[in-house]
mmCIF file of C-alpha atoms in Angstrom:
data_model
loop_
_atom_site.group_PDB
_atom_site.id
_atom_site.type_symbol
_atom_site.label_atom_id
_atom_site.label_comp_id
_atom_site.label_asym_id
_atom_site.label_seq_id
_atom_site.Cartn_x
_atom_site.Cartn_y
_atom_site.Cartn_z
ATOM 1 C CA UNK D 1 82.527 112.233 97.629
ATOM 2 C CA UNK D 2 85.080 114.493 97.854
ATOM 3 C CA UNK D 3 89.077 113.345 97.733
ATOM 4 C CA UNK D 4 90.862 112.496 100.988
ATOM 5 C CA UNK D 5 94.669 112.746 101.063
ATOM 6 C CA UNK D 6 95.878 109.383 102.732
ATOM 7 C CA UNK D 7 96.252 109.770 106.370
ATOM 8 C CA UNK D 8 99.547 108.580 106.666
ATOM 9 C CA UNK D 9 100.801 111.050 103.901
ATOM 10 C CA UNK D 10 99.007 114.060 105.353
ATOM 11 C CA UNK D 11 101.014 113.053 108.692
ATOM 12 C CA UNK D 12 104.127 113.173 106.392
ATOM 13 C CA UNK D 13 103.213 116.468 104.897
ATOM 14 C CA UNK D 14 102.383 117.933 108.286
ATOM 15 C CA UNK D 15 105.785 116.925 109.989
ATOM 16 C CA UNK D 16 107.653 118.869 107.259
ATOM 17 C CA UNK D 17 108.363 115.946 104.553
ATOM 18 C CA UNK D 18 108.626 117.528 101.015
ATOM 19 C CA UNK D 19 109.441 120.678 100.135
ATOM 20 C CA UNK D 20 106.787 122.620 102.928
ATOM 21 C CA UNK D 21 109.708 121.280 105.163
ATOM 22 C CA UNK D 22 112.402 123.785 103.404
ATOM 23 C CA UNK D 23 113.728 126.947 104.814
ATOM 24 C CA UNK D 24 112.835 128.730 101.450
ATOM 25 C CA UNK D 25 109.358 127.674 101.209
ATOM 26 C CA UNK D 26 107.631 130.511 103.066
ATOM 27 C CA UNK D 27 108.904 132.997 101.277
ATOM 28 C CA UNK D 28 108.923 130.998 97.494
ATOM 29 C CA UNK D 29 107.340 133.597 94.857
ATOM 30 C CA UNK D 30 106.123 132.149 91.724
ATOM 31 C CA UNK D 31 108.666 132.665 88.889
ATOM 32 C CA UNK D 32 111.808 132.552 91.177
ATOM 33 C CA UNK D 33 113.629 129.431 89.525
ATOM 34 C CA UNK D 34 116.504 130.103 91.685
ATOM 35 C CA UNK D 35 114.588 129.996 94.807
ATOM 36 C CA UNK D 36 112.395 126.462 93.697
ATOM 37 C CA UNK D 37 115.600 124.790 93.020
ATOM 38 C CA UNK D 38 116.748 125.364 96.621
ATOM 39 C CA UNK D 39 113.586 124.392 98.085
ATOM 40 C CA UNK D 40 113.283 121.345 95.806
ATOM 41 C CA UNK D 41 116.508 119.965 96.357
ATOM 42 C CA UNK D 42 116.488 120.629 100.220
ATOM 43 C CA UNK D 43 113.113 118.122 99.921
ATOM 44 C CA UNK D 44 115.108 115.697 97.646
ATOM 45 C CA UNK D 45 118.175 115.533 100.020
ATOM 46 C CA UNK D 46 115.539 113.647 102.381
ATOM 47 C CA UNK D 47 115.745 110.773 100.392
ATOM 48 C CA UNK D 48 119.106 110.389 102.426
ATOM 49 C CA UNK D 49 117.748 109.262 105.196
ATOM 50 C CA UNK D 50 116.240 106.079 102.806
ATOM 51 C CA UNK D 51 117.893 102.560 104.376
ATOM 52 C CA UNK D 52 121.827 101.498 103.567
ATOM 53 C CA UNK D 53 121.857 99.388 100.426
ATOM 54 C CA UNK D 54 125.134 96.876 101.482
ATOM 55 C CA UNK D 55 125.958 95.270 97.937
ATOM 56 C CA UNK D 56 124.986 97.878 95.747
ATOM 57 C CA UNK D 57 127.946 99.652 93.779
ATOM 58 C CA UNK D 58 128.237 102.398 91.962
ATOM 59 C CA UNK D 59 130.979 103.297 89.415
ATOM 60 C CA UNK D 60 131.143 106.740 87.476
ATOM 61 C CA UNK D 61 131.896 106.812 83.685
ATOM 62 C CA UNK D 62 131.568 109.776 81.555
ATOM 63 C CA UNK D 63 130.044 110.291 78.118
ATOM 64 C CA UNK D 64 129.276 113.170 75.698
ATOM 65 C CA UNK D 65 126.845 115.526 74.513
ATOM 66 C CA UNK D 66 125.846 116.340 70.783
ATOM 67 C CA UNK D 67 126.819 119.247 71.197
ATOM 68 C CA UNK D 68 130.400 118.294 72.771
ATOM 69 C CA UNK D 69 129.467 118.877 76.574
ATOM 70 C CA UNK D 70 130.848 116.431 79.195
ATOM 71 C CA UNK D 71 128.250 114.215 80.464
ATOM 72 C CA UNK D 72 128.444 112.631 83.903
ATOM 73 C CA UNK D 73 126.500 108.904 84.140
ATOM 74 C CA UNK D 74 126.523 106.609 87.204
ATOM 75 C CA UNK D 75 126.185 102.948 86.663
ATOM 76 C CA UNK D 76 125.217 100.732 89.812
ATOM 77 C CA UNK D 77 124.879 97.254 90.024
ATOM 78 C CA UNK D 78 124.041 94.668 92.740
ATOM 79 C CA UNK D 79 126.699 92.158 93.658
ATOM 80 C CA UNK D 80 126.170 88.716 92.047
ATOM 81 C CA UNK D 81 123.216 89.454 90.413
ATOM 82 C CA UNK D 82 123.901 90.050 86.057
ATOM 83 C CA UNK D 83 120.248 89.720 84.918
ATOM 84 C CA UNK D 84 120.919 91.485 81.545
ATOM 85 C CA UNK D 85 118.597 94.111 81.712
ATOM 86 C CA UNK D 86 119.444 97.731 82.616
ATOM 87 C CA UNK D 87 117.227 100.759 83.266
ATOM 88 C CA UNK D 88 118.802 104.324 81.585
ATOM 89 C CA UNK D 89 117.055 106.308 85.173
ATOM 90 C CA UNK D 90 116.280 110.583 84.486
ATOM 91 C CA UNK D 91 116.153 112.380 88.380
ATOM 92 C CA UNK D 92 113.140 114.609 89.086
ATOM 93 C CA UNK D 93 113.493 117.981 90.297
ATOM 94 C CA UNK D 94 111.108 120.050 87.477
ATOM 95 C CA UNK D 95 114.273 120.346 85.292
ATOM 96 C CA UNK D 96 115.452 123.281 86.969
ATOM 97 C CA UNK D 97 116.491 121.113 90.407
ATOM 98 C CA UNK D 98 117.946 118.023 91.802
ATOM 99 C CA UNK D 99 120.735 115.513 90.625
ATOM 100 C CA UNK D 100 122.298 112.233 90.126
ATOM 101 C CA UNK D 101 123.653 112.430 93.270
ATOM 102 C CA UNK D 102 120.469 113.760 95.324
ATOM 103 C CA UNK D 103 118.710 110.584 93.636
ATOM 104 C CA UNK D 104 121.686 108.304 94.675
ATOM 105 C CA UNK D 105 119.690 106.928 97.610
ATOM 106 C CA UNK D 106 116.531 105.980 95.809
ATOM 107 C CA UNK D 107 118.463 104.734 92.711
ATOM 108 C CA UNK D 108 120.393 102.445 94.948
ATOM 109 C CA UNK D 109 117.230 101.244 96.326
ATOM 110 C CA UNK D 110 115.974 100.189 93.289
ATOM 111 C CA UNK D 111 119.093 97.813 92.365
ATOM 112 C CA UNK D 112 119.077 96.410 95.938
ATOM 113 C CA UNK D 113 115.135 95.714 95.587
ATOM 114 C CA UNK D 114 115.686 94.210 92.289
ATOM 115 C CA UNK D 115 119.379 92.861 91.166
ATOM 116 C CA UNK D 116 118.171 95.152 87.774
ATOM 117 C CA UNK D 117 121.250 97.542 87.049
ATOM 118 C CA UNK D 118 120.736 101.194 86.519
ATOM 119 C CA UNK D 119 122.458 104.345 84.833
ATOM 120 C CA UNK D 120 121.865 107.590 86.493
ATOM 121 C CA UNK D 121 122.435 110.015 83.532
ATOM 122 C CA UNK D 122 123.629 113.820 85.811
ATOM 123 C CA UNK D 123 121.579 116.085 82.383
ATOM 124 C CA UNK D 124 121.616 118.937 82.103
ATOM 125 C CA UNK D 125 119.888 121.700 84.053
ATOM 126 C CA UNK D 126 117.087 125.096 83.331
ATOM 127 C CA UNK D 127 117.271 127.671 82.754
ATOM 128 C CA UNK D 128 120.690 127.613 81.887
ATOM 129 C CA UNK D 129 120.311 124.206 79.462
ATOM 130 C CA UNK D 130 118.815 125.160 76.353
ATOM 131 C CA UNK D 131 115.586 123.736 75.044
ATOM 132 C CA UNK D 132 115.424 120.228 74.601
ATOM 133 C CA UNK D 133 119.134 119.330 76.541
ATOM 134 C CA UNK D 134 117.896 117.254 79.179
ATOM 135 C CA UNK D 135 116.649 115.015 76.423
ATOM 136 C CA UNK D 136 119.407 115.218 74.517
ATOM 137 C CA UNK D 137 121.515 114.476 77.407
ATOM 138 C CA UNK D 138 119.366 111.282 78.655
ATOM 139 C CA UNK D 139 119.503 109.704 74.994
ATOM 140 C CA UNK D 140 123.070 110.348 74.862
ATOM 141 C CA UNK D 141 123.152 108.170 78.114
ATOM 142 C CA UNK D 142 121.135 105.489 76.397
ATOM 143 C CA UNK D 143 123.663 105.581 73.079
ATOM 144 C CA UNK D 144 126.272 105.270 75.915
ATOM 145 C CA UNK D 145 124.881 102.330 77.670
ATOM 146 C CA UNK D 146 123.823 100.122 74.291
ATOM 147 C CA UNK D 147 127.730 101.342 72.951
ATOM 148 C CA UNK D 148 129.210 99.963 76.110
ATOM 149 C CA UNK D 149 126.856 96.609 76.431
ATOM 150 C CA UNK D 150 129.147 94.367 76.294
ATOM 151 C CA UNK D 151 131.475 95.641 78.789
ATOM 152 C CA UNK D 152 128.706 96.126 81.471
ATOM 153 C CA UNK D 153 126.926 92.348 80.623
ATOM 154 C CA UNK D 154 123.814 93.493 79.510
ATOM 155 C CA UNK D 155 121.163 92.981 76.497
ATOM 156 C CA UNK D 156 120.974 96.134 74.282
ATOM 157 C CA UNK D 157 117.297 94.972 73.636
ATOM 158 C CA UNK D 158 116.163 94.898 76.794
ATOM 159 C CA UNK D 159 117.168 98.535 78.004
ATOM 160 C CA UNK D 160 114.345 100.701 79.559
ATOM 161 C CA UNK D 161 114.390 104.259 80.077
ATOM 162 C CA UNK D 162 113.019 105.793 83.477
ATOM 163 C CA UNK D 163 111.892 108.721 85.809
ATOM 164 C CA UNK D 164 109.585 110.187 88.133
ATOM 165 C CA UNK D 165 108.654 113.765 87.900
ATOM 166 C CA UNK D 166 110.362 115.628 85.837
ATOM 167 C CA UNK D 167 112.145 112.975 85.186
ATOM 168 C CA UNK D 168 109.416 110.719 83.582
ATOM 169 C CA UNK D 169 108.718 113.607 81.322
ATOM 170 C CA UNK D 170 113.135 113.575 80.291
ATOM 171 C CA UNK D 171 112.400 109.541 80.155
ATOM 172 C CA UNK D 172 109.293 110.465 78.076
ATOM 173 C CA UNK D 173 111.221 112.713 75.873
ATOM 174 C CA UNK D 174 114.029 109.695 75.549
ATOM 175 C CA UNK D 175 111.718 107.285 74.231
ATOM 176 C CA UNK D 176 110.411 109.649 71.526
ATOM 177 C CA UNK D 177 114.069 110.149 70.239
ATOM 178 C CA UNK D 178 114.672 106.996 70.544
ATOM 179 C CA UNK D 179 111.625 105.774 68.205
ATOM 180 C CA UNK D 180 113.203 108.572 65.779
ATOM 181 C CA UNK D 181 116.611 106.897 65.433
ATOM 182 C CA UNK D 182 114.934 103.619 64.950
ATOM 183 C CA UNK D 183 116.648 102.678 68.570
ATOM 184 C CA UNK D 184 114.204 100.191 69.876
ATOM 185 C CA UNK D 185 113.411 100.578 73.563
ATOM 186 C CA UNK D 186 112.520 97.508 76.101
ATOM 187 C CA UNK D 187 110.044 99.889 78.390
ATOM 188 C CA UNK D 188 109.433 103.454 79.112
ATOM 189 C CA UNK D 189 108.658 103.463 82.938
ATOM 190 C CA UNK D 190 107.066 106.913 83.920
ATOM 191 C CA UNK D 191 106.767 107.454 87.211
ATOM 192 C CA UNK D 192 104.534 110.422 87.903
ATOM 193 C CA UNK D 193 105.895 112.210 84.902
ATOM 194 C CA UNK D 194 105.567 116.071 84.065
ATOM 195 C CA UNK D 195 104.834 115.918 80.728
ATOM 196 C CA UNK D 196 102.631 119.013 79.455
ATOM 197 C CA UNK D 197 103.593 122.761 79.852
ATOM 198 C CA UNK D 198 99.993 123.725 79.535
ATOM 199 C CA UNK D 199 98.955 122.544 82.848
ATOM 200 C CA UNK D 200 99.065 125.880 84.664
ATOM 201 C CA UNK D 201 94.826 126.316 85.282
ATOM 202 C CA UNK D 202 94.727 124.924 89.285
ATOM 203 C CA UNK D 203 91.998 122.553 89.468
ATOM 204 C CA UNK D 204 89.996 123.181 92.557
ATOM 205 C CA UNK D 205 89.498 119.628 93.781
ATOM 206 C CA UNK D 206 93.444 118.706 93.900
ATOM 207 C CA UNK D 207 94.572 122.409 95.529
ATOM 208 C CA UNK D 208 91.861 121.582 98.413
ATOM 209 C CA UNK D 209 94.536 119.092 99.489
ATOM 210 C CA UNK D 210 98.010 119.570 100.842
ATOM 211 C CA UNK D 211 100.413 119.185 97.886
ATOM 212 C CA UNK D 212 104.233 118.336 97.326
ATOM 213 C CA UNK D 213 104.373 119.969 93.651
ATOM 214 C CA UNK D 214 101.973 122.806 93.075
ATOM 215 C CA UNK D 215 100.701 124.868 90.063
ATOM 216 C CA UNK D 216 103.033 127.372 91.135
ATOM 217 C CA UNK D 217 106.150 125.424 90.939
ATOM 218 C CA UNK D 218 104.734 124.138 88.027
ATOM 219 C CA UNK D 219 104.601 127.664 86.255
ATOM 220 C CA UNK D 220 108.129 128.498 87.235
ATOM 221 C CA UNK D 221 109.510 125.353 86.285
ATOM 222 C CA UNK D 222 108.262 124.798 82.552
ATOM 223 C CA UNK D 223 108.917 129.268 82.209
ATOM 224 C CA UNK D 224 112.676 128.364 83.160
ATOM 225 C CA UNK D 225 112.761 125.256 80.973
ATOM 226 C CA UNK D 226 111.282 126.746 78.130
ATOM 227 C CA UNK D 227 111.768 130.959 78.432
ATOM 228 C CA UNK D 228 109.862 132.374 75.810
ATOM 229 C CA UNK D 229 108.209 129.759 74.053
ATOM 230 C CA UNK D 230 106.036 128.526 77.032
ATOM 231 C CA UNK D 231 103.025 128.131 76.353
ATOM 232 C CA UNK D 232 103.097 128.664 72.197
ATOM 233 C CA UNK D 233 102.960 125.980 69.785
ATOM 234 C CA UNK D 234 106.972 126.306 68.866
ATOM 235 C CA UNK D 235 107.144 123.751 72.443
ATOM 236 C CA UNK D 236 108.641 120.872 70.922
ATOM 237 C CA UNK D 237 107.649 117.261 72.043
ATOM 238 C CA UNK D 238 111.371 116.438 73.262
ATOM 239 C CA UNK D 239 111.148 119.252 76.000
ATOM 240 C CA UNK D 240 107.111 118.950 76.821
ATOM 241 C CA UNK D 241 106.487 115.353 75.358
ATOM 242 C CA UNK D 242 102.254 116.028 75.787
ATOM 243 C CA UNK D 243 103.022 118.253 72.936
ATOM 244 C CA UNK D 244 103.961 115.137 70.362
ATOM 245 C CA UNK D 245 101.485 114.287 67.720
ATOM 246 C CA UNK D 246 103.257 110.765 66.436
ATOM 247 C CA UNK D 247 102.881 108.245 69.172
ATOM 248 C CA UNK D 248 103.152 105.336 66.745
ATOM 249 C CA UNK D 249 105.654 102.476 68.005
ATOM 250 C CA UNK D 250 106.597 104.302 70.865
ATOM 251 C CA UNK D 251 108.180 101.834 73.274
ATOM 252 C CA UNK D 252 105.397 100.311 75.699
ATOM 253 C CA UNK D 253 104.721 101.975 79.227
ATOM 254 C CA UNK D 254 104.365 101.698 81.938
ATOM 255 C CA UNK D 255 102.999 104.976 83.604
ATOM 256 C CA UNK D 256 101.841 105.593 87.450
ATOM 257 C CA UNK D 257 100.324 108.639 89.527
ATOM 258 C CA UNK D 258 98.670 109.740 92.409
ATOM 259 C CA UNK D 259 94.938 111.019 92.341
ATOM 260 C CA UNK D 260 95.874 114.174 94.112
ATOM 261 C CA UNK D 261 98.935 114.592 91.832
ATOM 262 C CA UNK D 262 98.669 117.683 89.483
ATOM 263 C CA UNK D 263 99.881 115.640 86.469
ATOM 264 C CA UNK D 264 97.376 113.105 87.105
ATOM 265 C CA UNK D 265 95.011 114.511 83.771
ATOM 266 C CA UNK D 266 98.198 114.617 81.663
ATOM 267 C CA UNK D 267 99.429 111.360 82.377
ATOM 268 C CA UNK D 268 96.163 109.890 82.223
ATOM 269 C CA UNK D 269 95.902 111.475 78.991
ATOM 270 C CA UNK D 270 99.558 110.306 77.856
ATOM 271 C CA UNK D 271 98.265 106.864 78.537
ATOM 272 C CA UNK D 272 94.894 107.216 76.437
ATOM 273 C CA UNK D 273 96.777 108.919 73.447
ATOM 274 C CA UNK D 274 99.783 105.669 73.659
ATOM 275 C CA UNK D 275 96.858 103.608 73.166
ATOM 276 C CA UNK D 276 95.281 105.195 70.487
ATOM 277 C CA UNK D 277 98.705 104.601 68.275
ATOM 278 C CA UNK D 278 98.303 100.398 69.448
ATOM 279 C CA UNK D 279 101.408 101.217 71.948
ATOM 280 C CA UNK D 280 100.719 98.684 75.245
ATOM 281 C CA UNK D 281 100.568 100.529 78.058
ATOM 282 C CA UNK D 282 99.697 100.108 81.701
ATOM 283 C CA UNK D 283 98.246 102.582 83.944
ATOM 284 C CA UNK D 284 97.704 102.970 87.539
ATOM 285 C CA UNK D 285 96.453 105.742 89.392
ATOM 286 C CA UNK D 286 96.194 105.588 92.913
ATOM 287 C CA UNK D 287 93.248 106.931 95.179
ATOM 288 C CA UNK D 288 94.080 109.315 97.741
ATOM 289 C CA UNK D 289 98.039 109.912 96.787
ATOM 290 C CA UNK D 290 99.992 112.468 95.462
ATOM 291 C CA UNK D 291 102.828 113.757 93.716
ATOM 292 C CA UNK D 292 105.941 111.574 95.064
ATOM 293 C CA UNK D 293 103.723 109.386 97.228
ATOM 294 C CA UNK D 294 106.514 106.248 96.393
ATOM 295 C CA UNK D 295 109.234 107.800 97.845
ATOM 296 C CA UNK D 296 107.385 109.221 101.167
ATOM 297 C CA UNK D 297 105.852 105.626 101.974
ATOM 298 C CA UNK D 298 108.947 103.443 101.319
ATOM 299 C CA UNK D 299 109.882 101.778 104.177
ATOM 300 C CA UNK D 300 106.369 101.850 105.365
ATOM 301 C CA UNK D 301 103.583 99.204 105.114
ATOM 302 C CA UNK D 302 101.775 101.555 102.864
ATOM 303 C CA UNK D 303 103.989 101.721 100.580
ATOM 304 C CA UNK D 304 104.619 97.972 100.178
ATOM 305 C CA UNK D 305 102.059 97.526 96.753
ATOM 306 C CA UNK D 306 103.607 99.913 95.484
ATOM 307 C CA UNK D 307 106.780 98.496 95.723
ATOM 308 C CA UNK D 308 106.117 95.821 94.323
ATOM 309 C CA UNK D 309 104.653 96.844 91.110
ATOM 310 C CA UNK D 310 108.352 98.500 90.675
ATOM 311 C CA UNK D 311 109.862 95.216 91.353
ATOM 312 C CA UNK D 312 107.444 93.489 89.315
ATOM 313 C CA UNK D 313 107.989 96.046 86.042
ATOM 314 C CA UNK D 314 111.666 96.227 86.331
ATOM 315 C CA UNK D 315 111.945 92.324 86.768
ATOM 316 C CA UNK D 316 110.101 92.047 83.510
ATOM 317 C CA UNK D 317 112.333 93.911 81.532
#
């Protein structure tokens, strides 16, 4: 049987949720970086309209780069709740797109669903960040958090890195430093993560189904994050983490995605290759959903097991 897009997604979709629903889209030409960063942030900036979180609070601190540059990090917290975990949290947005701030609303969510505090690390951007930066930047945010433990009540130990999108693939990318530095890692929570810059060949079954991130923006995205080397084996593992060869004691994940999701054979394959190197992982990929299914059905009774297999994770930590 052929896939079927969930009905209340395609309804979604069709009412102009996700990027279909920006100005830019129509006329979007593959390799235009400029012009996917304005249509994927006009879909992110829907995740405004996600409920108040009353108790939640944010605070800004600021960190630094290896290489010197300013970082921006966001810590929020619930009120009353010190549970002693913490979750180091990468936006999505293909690594050319999107921000700490565009995430704000779904980061808050998470704390308010869950008491767990999180750090929204503001990386660094393609194509004007260099190879590897967005990385860089997220581990810096994870020294930064285990430096400053003490001060923000939690357990170094039980830190987790997470993402969604390109995101996951920058949380990805964390935990693989992270293993290199000896810096042990509670959980690497991948949330539909773009992990492989190889995935450019459309797959017939997935494009017969409205999508939210397509092979196009796919293309445009990893050519901006990566310029010249797309594509070649010089791709290092930090900036494509599909490309690593070493996934011995790797911190254990937890990885979802969609059926209809274009990353659904690389994550799927992420998982398999985890296991191979003994690393626990869990995998679920759901029938009939795509690429940022969680954030279109919160709020809505579909979305409810999915919600709380977050909860679940992140109260585990």
């Amino acid at each position: 049987m052929p896939f079927h897009l969930h009905p209340r997604i395609s309804t979604l979709i069709a009412a102009g949720a996700g990027p279909s629903g920006s100005p830019g889209f129509a006329g979007l030409r593959r390799g235009d970086p400029a012009g996917l960063r304005a249509v994927l942030d006009h879909g992110l900036a829907q995740m405004s309209a996600l409920p108040p979180t009353p108790g939640v609070t944010a605070r800004t601190y600021r960190t630094t780069a290896e290489d010197g540059t300013p970082l921006r990090l966001r810590w929020y917290t619930r009120d009353g709740t010190t549970p002693g975990s913490a979750v180091v949290h990468l936006h999505g947005g293909g690594m050319i797109a999107g921000s700490a701030d565009l995430y704000e609303p779904l980061v808050r969510t998470y704390v308010a669903w869950t008491g767990v505090p999180f750090l929204a690390v503001d990386y660094r951007l393609a194509p004007g960040a260099a190879v590897g930066v967005p990385a860089g930047d997220a581990f810096a945010g994870l020294r930064w958090a285990r430096a400053n433990a003490g001060d923000l009540g939690i357990d170094p130990a039980r830190i987790a890195v997470m993402g969604d999108s390109a995101g996951g693939g920058v949380a990805a990318a964390t935990a693989i430093l992270a293993r290199n530095a000896g810096i042990p890692i509670a959980r690497q929570i991948l949330i539909y993560p773009m992990l492989d810059d190889r995935n450019l060949i459309p797959n017939r079954h997935l494009t017969a189904e409205p999508t939210i991130f397509s092979y196009d923006f796919n293309f445009t995205a990893w050519r901006a994050v990566l310029g010249d080397i797309h594509g070649t084996d010089a791709v290092p593992a930090i900036a494509a983490p599909a490309r690593n060869t070493d996934f011995a004691d790797l911190a254990p994940a937890y990885i979802e995605v969609g059926e209809l999701d274009i990353f659904r054979d690389e994550d799927v394959d992420y998982a398999r290759r985890l296991w191979a190197a003994g690393v626990s992982t869990e995998l679920h990929v759901h029938p009939g959903l795509p690429h940022a299914f969680d954030v279109l059905l919160i709020g809505d009774e579909a979305g409810e097991r999915h919600k709380t297999e977050r909860v679940r994770v992140l109260h585990d930590l």
